[in-house]
mmCIF file of C-alpha atoms in Angstrom:
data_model
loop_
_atom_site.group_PDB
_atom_site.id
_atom_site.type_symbol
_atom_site.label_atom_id
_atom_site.label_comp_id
_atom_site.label_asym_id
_atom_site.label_seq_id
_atom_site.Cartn_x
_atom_site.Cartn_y
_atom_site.Cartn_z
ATOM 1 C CA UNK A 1 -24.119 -11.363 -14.701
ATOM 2 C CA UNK A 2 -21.661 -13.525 -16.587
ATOM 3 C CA UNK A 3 -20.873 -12.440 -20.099
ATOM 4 C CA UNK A 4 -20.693 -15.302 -22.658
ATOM 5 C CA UNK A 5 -18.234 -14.206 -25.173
ATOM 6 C CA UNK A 6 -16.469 -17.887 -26.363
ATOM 7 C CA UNK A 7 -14.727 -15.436 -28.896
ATOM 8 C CA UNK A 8 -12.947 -13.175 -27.384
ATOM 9 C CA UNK A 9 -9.475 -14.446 -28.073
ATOM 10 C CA UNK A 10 -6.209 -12.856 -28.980
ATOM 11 C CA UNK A 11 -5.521 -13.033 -32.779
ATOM 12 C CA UNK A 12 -2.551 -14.905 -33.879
ATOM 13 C CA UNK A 13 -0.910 -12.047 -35.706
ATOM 14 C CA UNK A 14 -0.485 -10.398 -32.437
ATOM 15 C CA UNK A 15 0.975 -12.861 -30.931
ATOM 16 C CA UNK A 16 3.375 -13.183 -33.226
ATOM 17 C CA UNK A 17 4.219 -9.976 -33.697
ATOM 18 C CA UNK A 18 4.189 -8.902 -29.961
ATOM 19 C CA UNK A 19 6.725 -11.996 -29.245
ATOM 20 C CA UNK A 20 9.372 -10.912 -32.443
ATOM 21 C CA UNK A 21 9.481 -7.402 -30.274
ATOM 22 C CA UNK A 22 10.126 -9.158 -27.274
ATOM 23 C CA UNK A 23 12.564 -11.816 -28.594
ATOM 24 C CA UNK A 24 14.375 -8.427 -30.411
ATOM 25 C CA UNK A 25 14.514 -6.239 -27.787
ATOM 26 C CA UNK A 26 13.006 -7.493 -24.607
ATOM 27 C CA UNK A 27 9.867 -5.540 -24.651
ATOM 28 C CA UNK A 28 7.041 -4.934 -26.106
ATOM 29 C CA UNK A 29 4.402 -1.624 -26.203
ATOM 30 C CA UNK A 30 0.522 -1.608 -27.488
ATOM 31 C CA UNK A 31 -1.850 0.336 -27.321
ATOM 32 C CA UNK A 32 -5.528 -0.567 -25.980
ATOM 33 C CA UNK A 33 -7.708 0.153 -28.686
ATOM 34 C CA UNK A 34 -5.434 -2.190 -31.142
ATOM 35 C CA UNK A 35 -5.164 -4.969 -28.711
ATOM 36 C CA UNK A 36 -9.004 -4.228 -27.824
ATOM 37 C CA UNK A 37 -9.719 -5.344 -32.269
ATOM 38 C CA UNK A 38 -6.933 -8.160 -31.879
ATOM 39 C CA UNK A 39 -8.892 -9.856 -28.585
ATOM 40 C CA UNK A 40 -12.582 -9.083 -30.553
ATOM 41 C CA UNK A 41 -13.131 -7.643 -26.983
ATOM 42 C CA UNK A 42 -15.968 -5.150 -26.619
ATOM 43 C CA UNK A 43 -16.704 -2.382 -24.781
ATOM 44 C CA UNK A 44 -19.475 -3.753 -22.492
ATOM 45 C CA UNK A 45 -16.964 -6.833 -21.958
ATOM 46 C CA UNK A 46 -14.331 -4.319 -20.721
ATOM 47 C CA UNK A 47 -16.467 -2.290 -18.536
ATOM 48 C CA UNK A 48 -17.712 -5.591 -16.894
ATOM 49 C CA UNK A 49 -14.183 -6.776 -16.262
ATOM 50 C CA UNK A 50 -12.592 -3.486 -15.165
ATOM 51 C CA UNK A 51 -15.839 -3.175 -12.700
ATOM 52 C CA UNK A 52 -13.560 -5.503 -10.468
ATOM 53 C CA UNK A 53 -10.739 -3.076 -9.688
ATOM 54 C CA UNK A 54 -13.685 -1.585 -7.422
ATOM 55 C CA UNK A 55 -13.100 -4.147 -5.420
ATOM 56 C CA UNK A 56 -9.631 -3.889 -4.695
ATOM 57 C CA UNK A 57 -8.871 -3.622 -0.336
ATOM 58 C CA UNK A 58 -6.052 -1.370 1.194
ATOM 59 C CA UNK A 59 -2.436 -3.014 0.945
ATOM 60 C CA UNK A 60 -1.749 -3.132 5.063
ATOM 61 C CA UNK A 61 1.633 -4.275 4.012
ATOM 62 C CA UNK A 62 3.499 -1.298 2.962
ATOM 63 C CA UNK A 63 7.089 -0.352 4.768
ATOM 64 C CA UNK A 64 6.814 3.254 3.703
ATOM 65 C CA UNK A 65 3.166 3.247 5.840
ATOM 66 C CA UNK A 66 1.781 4.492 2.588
ATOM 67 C CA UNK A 67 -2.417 3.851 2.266
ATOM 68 C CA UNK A 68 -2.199 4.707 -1.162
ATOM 69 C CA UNK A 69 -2.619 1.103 -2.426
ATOM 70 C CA UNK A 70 -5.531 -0.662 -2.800
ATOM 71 C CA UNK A 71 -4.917 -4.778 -4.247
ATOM 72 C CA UNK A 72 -5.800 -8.540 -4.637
ATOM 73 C CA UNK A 73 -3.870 -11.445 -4.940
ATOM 74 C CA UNK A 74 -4.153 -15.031 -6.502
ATOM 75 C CA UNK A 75 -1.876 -17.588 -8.070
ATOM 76 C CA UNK A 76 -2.591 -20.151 -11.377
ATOM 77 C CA UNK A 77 -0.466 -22.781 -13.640
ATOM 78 C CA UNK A 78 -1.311 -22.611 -16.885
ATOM 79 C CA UNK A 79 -0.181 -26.111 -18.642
ATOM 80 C CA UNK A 80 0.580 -27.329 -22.019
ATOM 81 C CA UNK A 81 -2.337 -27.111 -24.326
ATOM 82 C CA UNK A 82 -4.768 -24.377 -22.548
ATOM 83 C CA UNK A 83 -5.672 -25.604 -19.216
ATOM 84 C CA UNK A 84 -5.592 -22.710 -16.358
ATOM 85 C CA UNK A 85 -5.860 -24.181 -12.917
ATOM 86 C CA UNK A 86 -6.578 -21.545 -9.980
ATOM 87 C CA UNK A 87 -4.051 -22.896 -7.102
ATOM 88 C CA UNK A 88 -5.075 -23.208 -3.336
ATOM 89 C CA UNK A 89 -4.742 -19.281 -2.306
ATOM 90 C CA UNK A 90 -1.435 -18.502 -0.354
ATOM 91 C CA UNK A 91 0.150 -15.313 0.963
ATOM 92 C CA UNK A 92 2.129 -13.782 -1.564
ATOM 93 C CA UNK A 93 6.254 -13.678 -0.715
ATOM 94 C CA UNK A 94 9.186 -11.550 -2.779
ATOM 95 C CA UNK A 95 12.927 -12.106 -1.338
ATOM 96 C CA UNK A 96 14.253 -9.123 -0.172
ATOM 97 C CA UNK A 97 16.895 -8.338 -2.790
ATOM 98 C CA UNK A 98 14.190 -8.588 -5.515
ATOM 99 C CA UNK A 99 11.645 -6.404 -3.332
ATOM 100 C CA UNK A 100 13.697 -3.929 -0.964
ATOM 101 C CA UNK A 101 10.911 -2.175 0.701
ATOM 102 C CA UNK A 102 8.335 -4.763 1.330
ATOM 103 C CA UNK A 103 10.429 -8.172 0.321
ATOM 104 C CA UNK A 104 11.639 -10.687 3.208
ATOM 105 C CA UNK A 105 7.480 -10.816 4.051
ATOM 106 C CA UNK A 106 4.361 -13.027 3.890
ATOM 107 C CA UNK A 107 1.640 -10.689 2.932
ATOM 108 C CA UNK A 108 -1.287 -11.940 3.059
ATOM 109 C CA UNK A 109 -4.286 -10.777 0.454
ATOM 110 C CA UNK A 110 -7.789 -11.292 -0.845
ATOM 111 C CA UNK A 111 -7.684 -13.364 -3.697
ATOM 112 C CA UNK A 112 -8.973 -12.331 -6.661
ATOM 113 C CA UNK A 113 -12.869 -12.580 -6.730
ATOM 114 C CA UNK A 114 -14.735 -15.179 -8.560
ATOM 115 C CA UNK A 115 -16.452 -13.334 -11.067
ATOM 116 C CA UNK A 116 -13.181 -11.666 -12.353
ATOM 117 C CA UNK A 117 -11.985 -15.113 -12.492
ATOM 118 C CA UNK A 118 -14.623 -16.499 -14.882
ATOM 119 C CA UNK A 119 -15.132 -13.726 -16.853
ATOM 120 C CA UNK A 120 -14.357 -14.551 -20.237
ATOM 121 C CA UNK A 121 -11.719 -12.227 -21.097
ATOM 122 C CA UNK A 122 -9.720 -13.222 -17.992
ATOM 123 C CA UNK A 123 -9.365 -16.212 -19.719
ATOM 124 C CA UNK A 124 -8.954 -14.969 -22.991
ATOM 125 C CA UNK A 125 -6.054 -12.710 -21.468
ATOM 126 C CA UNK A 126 -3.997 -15.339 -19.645
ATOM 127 C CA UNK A 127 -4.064 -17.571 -22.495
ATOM 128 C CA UNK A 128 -2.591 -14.966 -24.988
ATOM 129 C CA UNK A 129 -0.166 -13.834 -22.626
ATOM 130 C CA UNK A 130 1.080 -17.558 -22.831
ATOM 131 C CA UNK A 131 0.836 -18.048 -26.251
ATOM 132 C CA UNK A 132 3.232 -14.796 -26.332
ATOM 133 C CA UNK A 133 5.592 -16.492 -23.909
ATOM 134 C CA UNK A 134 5.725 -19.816 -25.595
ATOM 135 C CA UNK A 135 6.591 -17.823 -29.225
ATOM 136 C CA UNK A 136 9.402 -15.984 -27.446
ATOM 137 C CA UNK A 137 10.783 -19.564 -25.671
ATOM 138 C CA UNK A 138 10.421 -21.013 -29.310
ATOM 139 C CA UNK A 139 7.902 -24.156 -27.038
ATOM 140 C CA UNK A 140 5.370 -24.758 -24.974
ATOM 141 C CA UNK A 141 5.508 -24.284 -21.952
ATOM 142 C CA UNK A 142 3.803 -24.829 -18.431
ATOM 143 C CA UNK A 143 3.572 -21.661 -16.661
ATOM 144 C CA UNK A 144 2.905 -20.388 -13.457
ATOM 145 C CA UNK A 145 1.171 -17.310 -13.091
ATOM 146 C CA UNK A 146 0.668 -14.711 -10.307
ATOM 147 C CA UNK A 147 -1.947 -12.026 -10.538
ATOM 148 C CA UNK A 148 -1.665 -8.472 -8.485
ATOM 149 C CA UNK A 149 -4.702 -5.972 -9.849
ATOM 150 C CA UNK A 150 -3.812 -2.695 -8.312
ATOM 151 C CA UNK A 151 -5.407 0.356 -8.086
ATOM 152 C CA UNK A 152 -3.284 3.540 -6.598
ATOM 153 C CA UNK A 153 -4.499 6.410 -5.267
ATOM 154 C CA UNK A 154 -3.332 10.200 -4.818
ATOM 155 C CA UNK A 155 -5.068 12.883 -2.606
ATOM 156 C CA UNK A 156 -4.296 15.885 -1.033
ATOM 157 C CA UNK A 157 -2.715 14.309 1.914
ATOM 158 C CA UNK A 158 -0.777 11.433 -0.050
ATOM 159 C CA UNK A 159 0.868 10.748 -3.609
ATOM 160 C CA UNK A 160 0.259 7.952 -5.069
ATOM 161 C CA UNK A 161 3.248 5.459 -6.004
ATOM 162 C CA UNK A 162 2.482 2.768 -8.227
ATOM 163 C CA UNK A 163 6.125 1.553 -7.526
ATOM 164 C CA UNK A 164 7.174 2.297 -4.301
ATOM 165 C CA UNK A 165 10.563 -0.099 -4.119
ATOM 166 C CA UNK A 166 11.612 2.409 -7.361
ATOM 167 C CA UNK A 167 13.204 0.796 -10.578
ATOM 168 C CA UNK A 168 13.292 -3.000 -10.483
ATOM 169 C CA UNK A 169 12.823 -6.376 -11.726
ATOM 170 C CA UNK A 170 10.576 -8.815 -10.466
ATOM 171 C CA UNK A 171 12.079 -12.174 -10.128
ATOM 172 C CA UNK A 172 10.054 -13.946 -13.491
ATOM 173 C CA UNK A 173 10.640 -14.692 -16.524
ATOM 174 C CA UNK A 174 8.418 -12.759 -18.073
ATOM 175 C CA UNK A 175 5.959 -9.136 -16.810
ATOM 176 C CA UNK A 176 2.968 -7.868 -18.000
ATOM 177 C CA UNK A 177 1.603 -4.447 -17.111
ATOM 178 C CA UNK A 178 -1.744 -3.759 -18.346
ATOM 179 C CA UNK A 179 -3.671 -0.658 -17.819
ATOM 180 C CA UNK A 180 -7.500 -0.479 -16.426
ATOM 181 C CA UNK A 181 -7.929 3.293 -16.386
ATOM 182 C CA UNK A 182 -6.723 6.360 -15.342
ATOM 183 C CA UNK A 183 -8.967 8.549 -13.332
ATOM 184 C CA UNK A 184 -8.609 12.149 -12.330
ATOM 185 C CA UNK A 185 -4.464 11.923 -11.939
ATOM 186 C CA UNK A 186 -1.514 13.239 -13.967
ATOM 187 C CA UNK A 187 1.848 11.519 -13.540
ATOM 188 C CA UNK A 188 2.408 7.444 -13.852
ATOM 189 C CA UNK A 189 4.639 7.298 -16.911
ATOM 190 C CA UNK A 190 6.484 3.809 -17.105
ATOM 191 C CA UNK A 191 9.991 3.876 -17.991
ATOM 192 C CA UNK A 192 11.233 0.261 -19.255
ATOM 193 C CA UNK A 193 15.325 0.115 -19.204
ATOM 194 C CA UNK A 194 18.617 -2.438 -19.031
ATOM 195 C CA UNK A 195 20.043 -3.324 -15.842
ATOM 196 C CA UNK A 196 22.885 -0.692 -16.717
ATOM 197 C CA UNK A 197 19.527 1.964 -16.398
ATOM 198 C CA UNK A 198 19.551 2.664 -20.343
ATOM 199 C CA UNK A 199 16.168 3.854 -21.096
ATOM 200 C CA UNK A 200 14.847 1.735 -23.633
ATOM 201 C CA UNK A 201 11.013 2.892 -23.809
ATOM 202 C CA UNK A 202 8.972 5.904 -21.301
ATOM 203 C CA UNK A 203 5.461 5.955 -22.171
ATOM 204 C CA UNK A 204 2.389 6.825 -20.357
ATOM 205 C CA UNK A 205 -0.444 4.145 -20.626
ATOM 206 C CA UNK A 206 -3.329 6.439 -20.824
ATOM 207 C CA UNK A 207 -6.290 4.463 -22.437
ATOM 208 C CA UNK A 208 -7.583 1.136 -21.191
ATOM 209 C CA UNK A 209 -5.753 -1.935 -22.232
ATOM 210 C CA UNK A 210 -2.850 -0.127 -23.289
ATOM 211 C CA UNK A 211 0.066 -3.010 -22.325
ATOM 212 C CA UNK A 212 3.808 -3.314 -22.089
ATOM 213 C CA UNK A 213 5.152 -7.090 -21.623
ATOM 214 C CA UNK A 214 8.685 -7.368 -21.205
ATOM 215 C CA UNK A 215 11.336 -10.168 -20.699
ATOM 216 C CA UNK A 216 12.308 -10.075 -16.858
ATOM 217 C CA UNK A 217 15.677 -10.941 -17.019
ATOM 218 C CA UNK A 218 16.313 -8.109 -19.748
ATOM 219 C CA UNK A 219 14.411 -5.239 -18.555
ATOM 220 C CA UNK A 220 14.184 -3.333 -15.276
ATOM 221 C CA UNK A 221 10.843 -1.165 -15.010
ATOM 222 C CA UNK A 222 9.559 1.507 -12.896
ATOM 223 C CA UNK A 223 6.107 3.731 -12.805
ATOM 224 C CA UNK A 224 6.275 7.373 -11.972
ATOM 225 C CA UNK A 225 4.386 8.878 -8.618
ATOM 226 C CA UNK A 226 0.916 10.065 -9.506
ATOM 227 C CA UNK A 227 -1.373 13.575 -8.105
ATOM 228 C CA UNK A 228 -4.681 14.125 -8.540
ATOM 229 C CA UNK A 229 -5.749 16.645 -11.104
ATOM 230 C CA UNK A 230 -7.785 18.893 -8.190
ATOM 231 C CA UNK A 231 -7.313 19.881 -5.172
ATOM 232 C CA UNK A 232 -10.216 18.051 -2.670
ATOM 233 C CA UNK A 233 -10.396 15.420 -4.784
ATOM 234 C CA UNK A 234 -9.029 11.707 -5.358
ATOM 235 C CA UNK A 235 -7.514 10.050 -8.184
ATOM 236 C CA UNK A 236 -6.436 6.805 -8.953
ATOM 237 C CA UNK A 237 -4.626 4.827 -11.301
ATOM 238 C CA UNK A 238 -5.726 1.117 -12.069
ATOM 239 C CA UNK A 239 -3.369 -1.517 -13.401
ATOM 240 C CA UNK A 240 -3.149 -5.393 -13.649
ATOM 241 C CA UNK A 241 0.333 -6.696 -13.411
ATOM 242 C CA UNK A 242 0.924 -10.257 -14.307
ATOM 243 C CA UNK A 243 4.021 -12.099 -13.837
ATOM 244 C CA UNK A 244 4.914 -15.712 -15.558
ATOM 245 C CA UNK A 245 7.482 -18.159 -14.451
ATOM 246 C CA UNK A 246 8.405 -21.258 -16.506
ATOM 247 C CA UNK A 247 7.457 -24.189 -14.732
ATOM 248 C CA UNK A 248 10.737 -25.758 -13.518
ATOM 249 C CA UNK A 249 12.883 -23.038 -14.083
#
């Protein structure tokens, strides 16, 4: 079923208060349930759009010959004045000084599914995130955007590593990591710090929706390994990450 929600949309305040943190200090933290009120998203909206990380197929790409990661893949431009245009699907490529365990590769992925694609709030999402952007440029911009929803598991025979090349950067301009939900795992605190590995913010994002955006040239970022909370069980962590490149840059 496709949710018609024309007003979910992220309130202007926030974006303008989200991009002065970013333009200050190269990051930005919220938490869910404020950005939840700020996007007028609701809770059957959410559920129906973190239903998708279900999904999600095993990442056959891995270097470490972990099968802890579970992902999609697709690529859009976003362009002056609102337009989001899904591009022709491709396999997704990171030189190997940006990625050092599984850069220097064509991986190819699902892309994301359709539904996830027209849901409302995926919209609603992308178009805030650029609205942030274009604040912290000071213009509008064209953007391209690439999409990786993740979800990471741990088990008795594995840990789970949401970021298995360790502290990095990711070759943007700009990062978002977004949380879907945390289930049945402790561990997977992000630390956000300079290239000279000051720590400038270590949270946990616990609660859907809970976000940290960052400015990719000024912040490195990394994500602590995850276990599951009982033995014989699986957890997993869920997470959208979203990176933006200036068009031209």
């Amino acid at each position: 079923m496709s949710l018609v929600c024309a007003d979910i949309e992220l309130a202007a305040p926030a974006v303008q208060s989200i991009s002065d943190d970013i333009k200050k200090q190269g990051w930005a933290y919220r938490d869910g349930d404020g950005l939840a009120r700020h996007f007028n998203l609701d809770a059957e909206s959410w559920a129906e759009f973190a239903g998708y990380w279900d999904g999600l197929v095993l990442d056959e790409y891995m270097a470490d010959r972990g099968t802890y990661r579970y992902r999609r893949y697709s690529e859009f431009d976003f362009r002056d004045g609102g337009s989001l245009h899904k591009l022709p699907h491709a396999p997704y490529e990171q030189a190997r000084y940006i990625n050092t365990l599984n850069g220097g590769v064509a991986r190819h992925f699902l892309p994301l599914e359709q539904g996830m694609v027209e849901h409302p709030f995926f919209n609603a999402l992308l178009s805030g995130m650029a609205r942030i952007f274009d604040a912290a440029e000071g213009t509008t911009c064209d953007w391209n955007i690439r999409l990786h929803p993740y979800r990471i598991v741990s088990n008795d025979e594995e840990q789970g590593k949401p970021t298995p090349e360790g502290r990095h950067r990711d070759g943007v301009d700009y990062i978002v990591m977004l949380l879907i939900r945390r289930v049945g795992i402790t561990g997977g605190t992000t630390r956000v710090s300079t290239p000279l590995n000051k720590t400038l913010c270590e949270v946990t994002l616990a609660n859907g929706l809970d976000m940290i955006l960052g400015d990719d040239h000024q912040i490195m970022h990394e994500v602590s390994p995850i276990n599951s909370l009982e033995i014989g069980r699986q957890g997993h962590r869920d997470a959208l990450v979203i990176a933006f490149t200036r068009k031209g840059s």
